[in-house]
Coordinates of N, CA and C in Angstrom, one line a residue:
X1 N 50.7 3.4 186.8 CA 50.2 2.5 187.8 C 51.3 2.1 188.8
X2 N 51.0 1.1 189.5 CA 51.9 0.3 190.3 C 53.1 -0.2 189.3
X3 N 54.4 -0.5 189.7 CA 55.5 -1.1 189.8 C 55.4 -2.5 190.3
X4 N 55.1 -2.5 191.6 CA 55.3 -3.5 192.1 C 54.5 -3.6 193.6
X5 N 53.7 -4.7 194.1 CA 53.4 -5.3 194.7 C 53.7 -6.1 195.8
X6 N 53.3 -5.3 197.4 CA 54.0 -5.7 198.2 C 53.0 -6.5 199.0
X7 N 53.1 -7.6 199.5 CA 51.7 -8.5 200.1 C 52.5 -8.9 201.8
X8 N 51.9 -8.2 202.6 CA 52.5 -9.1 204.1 C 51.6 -9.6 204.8
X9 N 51.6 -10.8 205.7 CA 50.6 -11.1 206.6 C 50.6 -10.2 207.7
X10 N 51.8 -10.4 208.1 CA 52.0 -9.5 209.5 C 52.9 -8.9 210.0
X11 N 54.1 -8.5 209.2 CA 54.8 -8.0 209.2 C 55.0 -6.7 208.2
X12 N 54.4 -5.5 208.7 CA 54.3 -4.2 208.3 C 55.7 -3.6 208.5
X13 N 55.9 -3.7 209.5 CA 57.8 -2.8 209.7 C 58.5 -3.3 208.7
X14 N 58.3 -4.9 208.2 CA 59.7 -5.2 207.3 C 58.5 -4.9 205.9
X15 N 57.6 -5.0 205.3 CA 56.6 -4.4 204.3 C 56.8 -3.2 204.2
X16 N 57.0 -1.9 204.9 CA 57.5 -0.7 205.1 C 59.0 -0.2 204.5
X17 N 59.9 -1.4 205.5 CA 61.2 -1.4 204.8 C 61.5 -1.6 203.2
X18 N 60.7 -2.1 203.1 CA 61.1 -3.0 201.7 C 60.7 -1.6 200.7
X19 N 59.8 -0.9 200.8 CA 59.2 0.0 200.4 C 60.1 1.3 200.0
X20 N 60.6 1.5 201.1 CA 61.6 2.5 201.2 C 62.9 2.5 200.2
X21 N 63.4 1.2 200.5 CA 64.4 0.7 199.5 C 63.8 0.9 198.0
X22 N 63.0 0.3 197.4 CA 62.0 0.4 196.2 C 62.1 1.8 196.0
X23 N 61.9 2.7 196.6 CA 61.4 3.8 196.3 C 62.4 4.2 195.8
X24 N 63.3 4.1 196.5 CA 64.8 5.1 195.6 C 64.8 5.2 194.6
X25 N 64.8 3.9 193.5 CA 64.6 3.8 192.4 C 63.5 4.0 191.8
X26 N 62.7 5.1 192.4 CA 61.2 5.7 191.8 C 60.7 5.0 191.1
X27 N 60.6 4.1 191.8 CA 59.4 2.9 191.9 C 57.9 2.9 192.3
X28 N 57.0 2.9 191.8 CA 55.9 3.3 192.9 C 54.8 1.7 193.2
X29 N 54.8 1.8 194.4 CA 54.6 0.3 195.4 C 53.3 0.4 195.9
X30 N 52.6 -0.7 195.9 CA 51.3 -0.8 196.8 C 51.5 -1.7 197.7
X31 N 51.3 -1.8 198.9 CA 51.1 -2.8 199.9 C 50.0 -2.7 200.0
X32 N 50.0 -4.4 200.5 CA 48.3 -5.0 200.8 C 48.6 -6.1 201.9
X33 N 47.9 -5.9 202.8 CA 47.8 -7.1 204.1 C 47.1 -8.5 203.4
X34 N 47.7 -9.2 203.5 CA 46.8 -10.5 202.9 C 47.6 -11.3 203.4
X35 N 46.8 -12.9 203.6 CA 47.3 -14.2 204.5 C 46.9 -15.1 203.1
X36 N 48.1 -15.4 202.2 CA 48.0 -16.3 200.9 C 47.4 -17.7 201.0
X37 N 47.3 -18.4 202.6 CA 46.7 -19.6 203.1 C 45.5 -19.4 202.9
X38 N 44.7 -18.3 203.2 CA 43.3 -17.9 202.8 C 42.7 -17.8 201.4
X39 N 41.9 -18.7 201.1 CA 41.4 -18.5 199.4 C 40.7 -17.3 199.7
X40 N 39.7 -16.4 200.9 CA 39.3 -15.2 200.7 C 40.0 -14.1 200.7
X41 N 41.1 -14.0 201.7 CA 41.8 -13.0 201.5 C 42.5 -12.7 200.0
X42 N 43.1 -13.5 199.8 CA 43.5 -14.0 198.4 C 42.9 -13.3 197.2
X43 N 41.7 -13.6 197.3 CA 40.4 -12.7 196.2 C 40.1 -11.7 196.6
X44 N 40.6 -11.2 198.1 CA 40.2 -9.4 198.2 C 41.5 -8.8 198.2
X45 N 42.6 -9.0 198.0 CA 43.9 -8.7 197.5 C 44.0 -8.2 196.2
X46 N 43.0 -9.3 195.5 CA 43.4 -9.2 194.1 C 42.5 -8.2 193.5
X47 N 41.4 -7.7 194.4 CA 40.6 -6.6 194.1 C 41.1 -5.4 194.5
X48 N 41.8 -5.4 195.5 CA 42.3 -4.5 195.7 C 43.3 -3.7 195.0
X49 N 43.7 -4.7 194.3 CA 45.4 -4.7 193.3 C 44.5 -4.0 191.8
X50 N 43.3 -4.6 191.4 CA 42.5 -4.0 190.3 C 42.1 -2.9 190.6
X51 N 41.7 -2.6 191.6 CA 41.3 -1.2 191.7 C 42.1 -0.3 191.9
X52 N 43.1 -0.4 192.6 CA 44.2 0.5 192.3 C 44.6 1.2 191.5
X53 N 45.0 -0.2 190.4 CA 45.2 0.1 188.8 C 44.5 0.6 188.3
X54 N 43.0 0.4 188.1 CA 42.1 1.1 187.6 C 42.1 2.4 188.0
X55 N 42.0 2.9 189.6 CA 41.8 4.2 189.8 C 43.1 4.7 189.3
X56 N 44.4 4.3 189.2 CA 45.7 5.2 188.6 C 45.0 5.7 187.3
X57 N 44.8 4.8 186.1 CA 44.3 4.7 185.3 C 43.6 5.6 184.5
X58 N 42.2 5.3 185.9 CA 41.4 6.8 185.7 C 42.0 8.6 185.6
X59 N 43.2 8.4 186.9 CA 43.7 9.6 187.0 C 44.6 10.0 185.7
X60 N 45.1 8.9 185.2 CA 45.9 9.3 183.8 C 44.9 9.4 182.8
X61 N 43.9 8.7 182.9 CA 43.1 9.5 181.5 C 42.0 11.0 181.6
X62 N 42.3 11.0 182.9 CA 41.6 12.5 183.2 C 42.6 13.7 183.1
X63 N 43.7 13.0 183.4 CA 45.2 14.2 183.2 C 45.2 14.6 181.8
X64 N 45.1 13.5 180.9 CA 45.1 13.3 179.6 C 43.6 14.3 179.0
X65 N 43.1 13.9 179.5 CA 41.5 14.7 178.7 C 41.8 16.2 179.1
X66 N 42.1 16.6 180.1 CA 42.5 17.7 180.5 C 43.4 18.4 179.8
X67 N 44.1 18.0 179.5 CA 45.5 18.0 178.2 C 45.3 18.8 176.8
X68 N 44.0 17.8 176.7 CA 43.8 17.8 175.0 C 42.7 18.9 174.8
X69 N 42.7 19.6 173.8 CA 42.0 21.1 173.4 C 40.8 21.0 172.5

């Protein structure tokens, strides 16, 4: 799945940066645009962040089914 979780309002160039750095250390990162002042954006952030995980998830237990004889 994700590592780590990157949330910006509006600053994508330095969300970007940060990303790059992270990565070296084969890390693997999600960014999500969200404004934390917002109770809605806030709860579509945090869907976004589940589905993610879930869709990794799915892809490792289909790698896995695939796998097995």
């Amino acid at each position: 799945g994700t590592d780590l979780v990157i949330s910006y309002k509006s600053s994508e160039k330095e969300a970007a940066d940060i990303v790059e750095k992270v990565k070296q250390y084969g890390n693997k990162v999600l960014v999500v645009q969200a404004d934390v002042t917002d109770r809605k954006s806030v709860e579509e952030t945090v869907e976004k962040i589940k589905n993610a995980q879930k869709n990794e998830g799915q892809k490792i237990k289909e790698s896995i089914q695939e796998k097995v004889w």
